[in-house]
CSV table of C-alpha atoms in Angstrom, one decimal:
chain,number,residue,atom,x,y,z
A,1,UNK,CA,0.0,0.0,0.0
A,2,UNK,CA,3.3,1.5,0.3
A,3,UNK,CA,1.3,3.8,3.5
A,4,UNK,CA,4.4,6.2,4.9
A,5,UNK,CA,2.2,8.5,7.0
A,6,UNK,CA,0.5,7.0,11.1
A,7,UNK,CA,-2.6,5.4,10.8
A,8,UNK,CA,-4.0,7.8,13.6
A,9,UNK,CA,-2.5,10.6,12.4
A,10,UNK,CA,-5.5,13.1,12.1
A,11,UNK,CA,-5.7,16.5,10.6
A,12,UNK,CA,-8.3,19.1,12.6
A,13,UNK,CA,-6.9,21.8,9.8
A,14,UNK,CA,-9.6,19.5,7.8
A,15,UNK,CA,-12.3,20.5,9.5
A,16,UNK,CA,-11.3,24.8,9.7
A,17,UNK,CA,-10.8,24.3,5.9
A,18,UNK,CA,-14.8,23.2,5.4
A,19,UNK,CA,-15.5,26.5,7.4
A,20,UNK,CA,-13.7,28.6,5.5
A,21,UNK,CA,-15.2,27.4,2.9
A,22,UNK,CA,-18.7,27.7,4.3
A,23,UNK,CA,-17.7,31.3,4.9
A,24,UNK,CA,-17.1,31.6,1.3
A,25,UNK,CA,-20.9,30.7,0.4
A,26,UNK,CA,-22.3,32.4,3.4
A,27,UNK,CA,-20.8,35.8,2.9
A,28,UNK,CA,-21.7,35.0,-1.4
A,29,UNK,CA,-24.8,34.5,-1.0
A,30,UNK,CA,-25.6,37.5,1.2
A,31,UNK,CA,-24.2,39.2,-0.5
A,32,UNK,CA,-25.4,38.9,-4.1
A,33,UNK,CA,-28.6,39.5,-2.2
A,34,UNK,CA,-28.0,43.1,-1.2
A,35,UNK,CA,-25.2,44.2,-3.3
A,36,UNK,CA,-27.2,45.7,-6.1
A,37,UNK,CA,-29.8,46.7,-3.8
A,38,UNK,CA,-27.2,49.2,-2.1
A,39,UNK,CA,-25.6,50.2,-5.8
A,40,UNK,CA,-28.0,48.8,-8.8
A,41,UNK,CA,-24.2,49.9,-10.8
A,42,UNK,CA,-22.2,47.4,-9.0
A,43,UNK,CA,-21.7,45.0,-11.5
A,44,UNK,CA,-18.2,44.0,-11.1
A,45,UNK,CA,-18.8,44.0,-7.3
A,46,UNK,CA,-22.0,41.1,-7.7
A,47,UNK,CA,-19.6,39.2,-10.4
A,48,UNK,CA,-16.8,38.7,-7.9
A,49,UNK,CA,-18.8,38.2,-4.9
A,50,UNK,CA,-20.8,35.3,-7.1
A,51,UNK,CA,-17.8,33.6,-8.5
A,52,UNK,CA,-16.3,33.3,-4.4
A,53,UNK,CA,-19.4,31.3,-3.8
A,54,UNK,CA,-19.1,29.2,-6.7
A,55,UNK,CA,-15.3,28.8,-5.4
A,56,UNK,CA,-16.3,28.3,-2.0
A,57,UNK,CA,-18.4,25.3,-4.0
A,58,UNK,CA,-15.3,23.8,-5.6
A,59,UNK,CA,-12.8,24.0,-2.5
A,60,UNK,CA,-15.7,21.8,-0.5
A,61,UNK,CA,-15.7,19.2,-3.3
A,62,UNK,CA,-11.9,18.9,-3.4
A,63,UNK,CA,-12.3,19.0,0.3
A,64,UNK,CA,-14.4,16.1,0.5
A,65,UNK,CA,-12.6,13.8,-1.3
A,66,UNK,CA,-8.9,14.6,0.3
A,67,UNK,CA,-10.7,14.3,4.0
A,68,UNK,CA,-12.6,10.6,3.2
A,69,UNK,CA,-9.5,9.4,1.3
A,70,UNK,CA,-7.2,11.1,4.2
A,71,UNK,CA,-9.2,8.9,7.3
A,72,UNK,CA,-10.4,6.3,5.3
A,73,UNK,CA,-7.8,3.0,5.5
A,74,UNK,CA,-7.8,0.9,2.2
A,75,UNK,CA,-10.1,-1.7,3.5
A,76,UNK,CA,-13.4,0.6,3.5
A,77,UNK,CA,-16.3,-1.4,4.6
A,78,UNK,CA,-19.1,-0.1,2.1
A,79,UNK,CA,-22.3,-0.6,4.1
A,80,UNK,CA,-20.7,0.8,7.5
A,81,UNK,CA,-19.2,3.7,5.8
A,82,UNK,CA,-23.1,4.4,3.8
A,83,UNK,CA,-24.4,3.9,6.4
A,84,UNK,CA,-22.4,6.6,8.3
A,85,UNK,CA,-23.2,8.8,5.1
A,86,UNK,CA,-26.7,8.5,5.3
A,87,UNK,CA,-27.0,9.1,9.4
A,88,UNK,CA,-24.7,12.8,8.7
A,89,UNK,CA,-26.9,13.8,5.6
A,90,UNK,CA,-30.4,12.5,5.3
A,91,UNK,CA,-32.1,13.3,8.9
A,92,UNK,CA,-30.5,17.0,9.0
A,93,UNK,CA,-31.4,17.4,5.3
A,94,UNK,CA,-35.1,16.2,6.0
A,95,UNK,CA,-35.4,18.6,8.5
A,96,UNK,CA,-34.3,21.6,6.7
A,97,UNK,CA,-36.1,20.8,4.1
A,98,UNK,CA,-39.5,20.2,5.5
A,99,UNK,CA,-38.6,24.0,7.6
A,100,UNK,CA,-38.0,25.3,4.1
A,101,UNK,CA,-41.5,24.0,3.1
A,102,UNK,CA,-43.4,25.3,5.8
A,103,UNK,CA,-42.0,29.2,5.4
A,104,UNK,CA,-42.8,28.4,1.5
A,105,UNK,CA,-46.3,27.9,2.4
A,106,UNK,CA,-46.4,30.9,4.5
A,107,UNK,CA,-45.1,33.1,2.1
A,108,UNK,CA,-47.8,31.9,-0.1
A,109,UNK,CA,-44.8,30.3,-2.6
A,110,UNK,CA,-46.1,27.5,-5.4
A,111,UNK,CA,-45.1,24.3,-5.1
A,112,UNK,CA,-45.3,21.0,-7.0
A,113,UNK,CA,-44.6,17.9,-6.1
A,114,UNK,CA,-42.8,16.7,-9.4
A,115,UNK,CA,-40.1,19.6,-8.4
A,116,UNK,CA,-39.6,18.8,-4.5
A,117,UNK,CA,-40.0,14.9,-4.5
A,118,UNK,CA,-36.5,14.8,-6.1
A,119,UNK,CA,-35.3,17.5,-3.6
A,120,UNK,CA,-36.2,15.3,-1.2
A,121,UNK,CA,-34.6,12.3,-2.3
A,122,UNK,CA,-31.2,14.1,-3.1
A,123,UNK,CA,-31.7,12.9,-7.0
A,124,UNK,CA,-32.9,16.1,-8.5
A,125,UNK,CA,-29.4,16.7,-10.5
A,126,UNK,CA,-29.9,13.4,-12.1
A,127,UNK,CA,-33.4,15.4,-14.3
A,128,UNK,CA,-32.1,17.4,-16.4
A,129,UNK,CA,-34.9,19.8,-16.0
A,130,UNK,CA,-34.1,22.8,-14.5
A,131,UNK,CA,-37.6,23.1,-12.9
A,132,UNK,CA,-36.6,20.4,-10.6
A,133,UNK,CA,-32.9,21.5,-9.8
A,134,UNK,CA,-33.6,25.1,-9.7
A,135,UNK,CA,-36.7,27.0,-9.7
A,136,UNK,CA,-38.8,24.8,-8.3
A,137,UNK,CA,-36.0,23.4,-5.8
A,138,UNK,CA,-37.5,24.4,-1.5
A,139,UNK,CA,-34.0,24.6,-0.5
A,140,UNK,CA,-31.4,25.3,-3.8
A,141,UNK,CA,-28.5,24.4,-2.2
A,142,UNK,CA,-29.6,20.9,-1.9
A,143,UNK,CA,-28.3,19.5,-5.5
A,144,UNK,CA,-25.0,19.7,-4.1
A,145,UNK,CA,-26.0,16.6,-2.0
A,146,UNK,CA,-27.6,15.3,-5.1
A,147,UNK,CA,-23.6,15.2,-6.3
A,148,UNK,CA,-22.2,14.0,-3.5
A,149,UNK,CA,-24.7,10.7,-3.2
A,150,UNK,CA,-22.7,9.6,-6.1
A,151,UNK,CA,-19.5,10.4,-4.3
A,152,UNK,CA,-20.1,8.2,-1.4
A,153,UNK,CA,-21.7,5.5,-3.5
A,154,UNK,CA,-18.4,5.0,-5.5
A,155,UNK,CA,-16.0,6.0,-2.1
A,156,UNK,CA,-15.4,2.6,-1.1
A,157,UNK,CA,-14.4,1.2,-4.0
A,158,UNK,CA,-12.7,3.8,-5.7
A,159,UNK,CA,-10.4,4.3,-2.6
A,160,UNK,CA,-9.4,0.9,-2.9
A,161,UNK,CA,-8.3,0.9,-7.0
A,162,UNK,CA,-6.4,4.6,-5.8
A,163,UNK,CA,-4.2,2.8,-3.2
A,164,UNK,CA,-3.4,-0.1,-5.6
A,165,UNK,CA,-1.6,3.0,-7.8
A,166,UNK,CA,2.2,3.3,-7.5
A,167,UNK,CA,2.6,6.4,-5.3
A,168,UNK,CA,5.2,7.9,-8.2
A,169,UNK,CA,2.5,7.3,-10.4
A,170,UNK,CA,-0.1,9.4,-8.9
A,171,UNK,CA,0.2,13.2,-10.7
A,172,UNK,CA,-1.1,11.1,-13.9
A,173,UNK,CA,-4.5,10.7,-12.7
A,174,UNK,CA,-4.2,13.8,-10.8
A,175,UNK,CA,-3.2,15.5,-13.8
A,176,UNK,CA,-6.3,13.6,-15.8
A,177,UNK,CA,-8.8,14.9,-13.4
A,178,UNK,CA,-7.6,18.7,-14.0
A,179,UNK,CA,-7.6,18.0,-18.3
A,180,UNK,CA,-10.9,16.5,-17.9
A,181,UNK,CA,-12.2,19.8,-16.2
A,182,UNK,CA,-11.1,21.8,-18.8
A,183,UNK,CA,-12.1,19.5,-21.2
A,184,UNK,CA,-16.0,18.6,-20.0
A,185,UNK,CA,-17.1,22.3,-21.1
A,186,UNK,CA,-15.9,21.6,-24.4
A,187,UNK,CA,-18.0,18.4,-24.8
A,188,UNK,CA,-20.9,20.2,-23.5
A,189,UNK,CA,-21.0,22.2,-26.6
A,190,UNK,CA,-21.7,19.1,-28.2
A,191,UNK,CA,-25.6,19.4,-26.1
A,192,UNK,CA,-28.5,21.6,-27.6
A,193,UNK,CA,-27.8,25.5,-26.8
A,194,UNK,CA,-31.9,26.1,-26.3
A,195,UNK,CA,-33.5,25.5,-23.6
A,196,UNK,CA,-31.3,28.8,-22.3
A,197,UNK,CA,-30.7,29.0,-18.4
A,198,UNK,CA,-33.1,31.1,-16.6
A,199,UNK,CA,-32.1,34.9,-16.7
A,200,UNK,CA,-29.0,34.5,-19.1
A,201,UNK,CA,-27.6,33.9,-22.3
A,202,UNK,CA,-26.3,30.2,-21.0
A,203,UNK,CA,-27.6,26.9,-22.7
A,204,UNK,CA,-29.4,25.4,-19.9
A,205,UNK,CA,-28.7,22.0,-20.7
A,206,UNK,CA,-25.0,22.5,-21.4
A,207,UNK,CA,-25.0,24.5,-18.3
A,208,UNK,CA,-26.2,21.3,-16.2
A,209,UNK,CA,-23.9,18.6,-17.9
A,210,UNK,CA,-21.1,20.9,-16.8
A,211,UNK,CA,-22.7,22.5,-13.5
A,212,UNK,CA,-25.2,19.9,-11.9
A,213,UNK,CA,-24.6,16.3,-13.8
A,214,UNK,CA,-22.9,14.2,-10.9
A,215,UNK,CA,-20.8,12.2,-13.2
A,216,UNK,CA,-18.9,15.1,-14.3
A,217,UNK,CA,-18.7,17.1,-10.9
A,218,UNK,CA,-17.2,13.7,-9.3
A,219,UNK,CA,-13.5,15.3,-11.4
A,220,UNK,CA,-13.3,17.7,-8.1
A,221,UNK,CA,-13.2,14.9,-6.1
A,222,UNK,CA,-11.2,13.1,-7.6
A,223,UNK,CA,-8.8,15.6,-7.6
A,224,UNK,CA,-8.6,15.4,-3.8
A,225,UNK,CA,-8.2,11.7,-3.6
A,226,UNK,CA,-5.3,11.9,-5.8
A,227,UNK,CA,-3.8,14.5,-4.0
A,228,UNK,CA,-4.4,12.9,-0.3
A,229,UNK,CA,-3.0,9.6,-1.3
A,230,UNK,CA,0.5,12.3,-2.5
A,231,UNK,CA,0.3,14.1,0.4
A,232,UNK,CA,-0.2,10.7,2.7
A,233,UNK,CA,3.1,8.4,0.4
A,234,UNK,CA,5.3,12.1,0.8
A,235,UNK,CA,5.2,12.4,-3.1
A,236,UNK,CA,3.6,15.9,-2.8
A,237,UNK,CA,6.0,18.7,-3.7
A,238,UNK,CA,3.7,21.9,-3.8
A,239,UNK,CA,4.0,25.0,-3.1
A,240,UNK,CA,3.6,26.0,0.9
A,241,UNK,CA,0.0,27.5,2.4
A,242,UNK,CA,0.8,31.3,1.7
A,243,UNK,CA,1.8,31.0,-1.8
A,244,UNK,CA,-1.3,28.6,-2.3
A,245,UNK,CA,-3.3,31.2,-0.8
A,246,UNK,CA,-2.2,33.8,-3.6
A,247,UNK,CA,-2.3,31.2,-6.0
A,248,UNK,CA,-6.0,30.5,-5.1
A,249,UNK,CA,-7.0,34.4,-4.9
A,250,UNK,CA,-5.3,34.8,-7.9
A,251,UNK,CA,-8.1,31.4,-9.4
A,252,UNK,CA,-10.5,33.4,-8.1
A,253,UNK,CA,-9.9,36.3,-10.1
A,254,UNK,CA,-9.5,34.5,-13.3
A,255,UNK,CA,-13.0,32.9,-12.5
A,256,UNK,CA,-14.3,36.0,-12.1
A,257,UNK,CA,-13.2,37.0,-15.5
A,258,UNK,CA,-14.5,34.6,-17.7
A,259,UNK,CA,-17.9,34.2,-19.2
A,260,UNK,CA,-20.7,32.0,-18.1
A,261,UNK,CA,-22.4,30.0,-15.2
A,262,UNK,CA,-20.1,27.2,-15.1
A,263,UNK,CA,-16.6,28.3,-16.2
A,264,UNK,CA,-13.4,28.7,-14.2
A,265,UNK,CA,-14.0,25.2,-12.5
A,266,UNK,CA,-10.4,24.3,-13.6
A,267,UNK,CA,-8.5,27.3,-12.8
A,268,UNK,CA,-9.8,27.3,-9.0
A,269,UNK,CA,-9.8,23.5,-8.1
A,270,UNK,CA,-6.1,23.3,-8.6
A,271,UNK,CA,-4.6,26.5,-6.2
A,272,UNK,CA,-7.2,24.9,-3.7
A,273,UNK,CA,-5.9,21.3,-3.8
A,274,UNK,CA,-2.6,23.3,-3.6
A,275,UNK,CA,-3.9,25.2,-0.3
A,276,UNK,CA,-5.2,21.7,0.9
A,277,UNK,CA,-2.0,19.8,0.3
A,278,UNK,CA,0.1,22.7,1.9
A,279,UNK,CA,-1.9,23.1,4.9
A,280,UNK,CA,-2.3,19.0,5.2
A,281,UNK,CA,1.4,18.8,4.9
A,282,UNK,CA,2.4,21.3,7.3
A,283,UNK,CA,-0.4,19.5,9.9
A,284,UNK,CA,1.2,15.9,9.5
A,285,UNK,CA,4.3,17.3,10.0
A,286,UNK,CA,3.2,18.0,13.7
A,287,UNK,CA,3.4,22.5,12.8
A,288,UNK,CA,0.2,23.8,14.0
A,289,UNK,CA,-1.8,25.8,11.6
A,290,UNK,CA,-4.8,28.5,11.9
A,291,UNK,CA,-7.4,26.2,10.6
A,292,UNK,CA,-6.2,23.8,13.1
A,293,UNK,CA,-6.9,25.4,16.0
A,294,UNK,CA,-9.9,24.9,18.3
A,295,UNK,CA,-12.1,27.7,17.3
A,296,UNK,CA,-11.9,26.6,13.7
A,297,UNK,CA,-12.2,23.2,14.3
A,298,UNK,CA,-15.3,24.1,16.4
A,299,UNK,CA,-17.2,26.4,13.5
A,300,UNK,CA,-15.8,23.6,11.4
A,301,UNK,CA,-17.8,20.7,13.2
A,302,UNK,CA,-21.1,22.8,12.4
A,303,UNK,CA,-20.6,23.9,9.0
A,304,UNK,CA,-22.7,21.2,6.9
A,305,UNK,CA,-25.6,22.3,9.0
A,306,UNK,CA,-25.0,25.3,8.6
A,307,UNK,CA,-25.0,25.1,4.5
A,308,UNK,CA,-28.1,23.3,5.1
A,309,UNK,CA,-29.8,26.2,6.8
A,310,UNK,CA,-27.9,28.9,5.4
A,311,UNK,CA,-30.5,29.9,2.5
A,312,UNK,CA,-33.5,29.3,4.3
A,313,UNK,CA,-32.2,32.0,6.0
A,314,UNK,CA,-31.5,34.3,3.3
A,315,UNK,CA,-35.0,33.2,2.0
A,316,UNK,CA,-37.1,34.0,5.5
A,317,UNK,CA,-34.9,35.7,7.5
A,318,UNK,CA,-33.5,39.6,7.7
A,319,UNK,CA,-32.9,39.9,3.6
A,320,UNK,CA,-36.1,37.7,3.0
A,321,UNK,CA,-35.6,37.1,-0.3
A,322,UNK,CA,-38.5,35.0,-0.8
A,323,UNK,CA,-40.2,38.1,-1.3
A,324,UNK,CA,-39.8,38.7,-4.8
A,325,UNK,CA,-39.2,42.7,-4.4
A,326,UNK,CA,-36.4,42.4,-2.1
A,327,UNK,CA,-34.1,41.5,-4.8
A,328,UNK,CA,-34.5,45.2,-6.3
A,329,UNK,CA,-35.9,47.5,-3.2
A,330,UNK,CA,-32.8,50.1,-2.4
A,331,UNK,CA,-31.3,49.5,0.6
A,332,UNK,CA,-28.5,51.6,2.6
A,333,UNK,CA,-25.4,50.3,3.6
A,334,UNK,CA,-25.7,50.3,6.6
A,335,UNK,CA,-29.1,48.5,6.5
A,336,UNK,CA,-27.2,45.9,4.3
A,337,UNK,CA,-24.3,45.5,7.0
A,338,UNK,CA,-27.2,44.9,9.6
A,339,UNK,CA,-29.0,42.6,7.5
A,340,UNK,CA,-25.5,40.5,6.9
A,341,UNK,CA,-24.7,40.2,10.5
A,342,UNK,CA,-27.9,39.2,11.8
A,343,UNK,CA,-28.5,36.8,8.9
A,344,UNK,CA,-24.6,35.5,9.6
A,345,UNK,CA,-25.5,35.2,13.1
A,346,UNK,CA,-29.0,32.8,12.4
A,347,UNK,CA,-27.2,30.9,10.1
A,348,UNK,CA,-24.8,30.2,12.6
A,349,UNK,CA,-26.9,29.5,15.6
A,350,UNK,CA,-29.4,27.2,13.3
A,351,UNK,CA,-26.3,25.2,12.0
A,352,UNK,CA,-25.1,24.6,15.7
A,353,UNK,CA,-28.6,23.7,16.9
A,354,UNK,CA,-29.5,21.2,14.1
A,355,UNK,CA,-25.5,19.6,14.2
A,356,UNK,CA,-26.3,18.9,18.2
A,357,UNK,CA,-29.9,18.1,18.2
A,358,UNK,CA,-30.0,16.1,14.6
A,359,UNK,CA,-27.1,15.6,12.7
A,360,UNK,CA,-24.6,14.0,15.8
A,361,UNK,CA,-27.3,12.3,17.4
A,362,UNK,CA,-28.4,11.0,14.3
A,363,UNK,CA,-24.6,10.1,13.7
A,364,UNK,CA,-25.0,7.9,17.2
A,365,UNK,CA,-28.4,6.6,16.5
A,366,UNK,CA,-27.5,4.9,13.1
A,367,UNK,CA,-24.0,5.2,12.2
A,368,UNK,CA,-22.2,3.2,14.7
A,369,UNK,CA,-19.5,3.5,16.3
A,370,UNK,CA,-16.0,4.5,14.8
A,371,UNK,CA,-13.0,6.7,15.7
A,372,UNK,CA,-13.6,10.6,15.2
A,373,UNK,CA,-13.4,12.0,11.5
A,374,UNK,CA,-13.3,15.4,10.3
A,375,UNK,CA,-16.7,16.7,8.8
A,376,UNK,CA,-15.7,17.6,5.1
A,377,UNK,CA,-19.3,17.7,3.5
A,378,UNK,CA,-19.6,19.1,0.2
A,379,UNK,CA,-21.1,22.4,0.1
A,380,UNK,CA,-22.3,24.5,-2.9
A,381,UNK,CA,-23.5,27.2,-4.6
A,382,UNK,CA,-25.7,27.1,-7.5
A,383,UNK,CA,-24.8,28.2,-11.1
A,384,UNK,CA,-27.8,29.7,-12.0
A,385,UNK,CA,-28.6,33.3,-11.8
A,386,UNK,CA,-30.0,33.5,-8.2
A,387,UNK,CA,-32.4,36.8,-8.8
A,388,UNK,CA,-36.2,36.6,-9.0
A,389,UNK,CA,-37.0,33.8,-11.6
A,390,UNK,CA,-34.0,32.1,-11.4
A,391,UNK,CA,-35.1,30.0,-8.5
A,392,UNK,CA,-31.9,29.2,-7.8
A,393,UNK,CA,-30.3,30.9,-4.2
């Protein structure tokens, strides 16, 4: 297996990573909320603040698969470790959601059952019907789960075929996985340009193969398999945390400067495995890092809960976005900064309250027992254009 790092040895940076990440999509999606309700001219401002949560989106993916491949041995036991994956996901999801249906019914918003029985099920990315994984989804950030059922489904034995790879060998498949993201936009030109993506010029249905379609968001995780199994056989060789930091800022502003929904996957995915890798490196060498301390790990342990909340929030809460006008009424600054922090703080109360009343009794309840893991859920933003009509938060 040719294994050079502990068995125990553990990373807690893991789980300060996932909340900076969750940060990320948090202070996005506020954000795109009230930014052109302060200055309707702020453009560049709403482009940049979008393409962080879309990047915040793409470091959890990467994320998740360097943390399961990172605390997973080679001998995964596939109905014990879905088991564990349904106990963390499915009971705090089915709460959320059915909150997110009661406010919708308050508000007085349609719904259907042909576009919330997929929700509910985590298979809506699998339609490609952008009704069902958009503007007719109760709680839009759900299709990220809808990915990363896939993920888990194919975790135990895909771990085992990357072990059984020569550790020298490993920057080929890495390097495969970052080709094949640059390459899956070009085969989705291949896919009808009509239907067009609500409220833009995008091809919806090229805009899901590339966005939504499981198959082909599984390259990000990939990419952080590969790149655990370097960092864990010492054949990693990248660049330390702060240049990976500049590296990934730097991603972000590329993103940020190309054209449509689902571009700039690529050029983000790598200076984040390259931020993951450095900080994971520096951890197992026994050098403590920020994300590693006990705050982070703390806000860390609650940050899939609090993605799950997060846009109910944004929908019901201070911004209330569910109200169709509150995308466009002006709004001071300093009403927008006091709609951010309360909203920040509800999100984060909510996520802590549903992590220790659900999720980790769930975890108890029906996962079994095991030695402690870092939580490294995937979280997302949506591609589509998240004002009135788009459906999509």
């Amino acid at each position: 297996m040719n294994e050079t790092r502990p068995a125990s040895a553990r990373l807690p940076s893991l789980s300060g990573l996932g909340f900076v990440a969750i940060c990320m999509v948090l202070v996005s999606h506020v954000g795109i909320s009230l930014v052109l309700r302060v200055d309707p001219t702020a453009q560049t401002l709403w482009s940049y603040d979008y393409k962080l949560g879309v990047m915040g989106f793409t470091f959890f993916f990467v994320l998740t698969g360097f943390a399961l491949t990172w605390v997973h041995e080679a001998d995964v036991d596939a109905r014990r470790f879905l088991r564990r994956r349904f106990a963390r996901v499915f009971p705090a999801h089915l709460i959320t959601i059915t909150a997110a249906l009661l406010l919708a019914v308050g508000a007085g918003v349609a719904l259907s059952v042909w576009r919330t029985v997929p929700t509910l099920l985590l298979v809506q990315n699998w339609i490609p019907d952008q009704e069902v994984v958009l503007t007719g989804n109760p709680n839009g950030p759900t299709w990220a789960l809808s990915c990363a059922l896939l993920f888990y489904a194919m975790f135990p034995w895909t771990n085992r075929l990357v072990r059984r790879i020569r550790p020298e060998r490993l920057w080929m498949p890495a390097l495969a996985s970052v080709v094949l993201l640059i390459t899956v936009p070009l085969l989705a030109t291949l896919l009808p340009a009509e239907p067009l993506l609500v409220n833009t010029p995008d091809s919806w249905l090229q805009t899901w193969f590339v966005g939504y379609l499981p198959v082909t968001r599984m390259l990000e995780f990939l990419l952080g398999v590969f790149v655990a199994r370097m960092v864990a056989t010492r054949r990693w060789h990248g660049p330390g945390v702060i240049v990976s930091v500049l590296l990934s800022v730097a991603g972000l502003v590329a993103s940020a400067s190309m054209h449509g929904e689902s571009s700039g996957f690529a050029v983000t995915a790598v200076p984040l495995a390259l931020l993951i890798a450095a900080v994971a490196r520096r951890e197992s060498a026994g050098r403590r890092t920020f994300f590693g301390s006990r705050p982070m790990t703390v806000l860390g342990q609650i940050s899939f809960c609090a993605y799950l909340v997060h846009w109910v929030v944004i929908s019901y809460g201070p911004i209330h976005t569910a109200d169709p006008a509150n995308w466009t009424r002006p709004l001071s600054l300093g009403g927008a900064l006091g709609k951010s922090a309360l909203t920040i703080v509800a999100v984060l109360l909510l996520g802590w309250l549903l992590s220790v009343l659900v999720e980790r009794p769930a975890l108890r309840l029906l996962g079994g027992r095991r030695k402690a893991e870092p939580l490294a859920e995937p979280v997302v933003v949506p591609l589509g254009d998240p004002r009135p009509g788009a459906g999509a938060p």
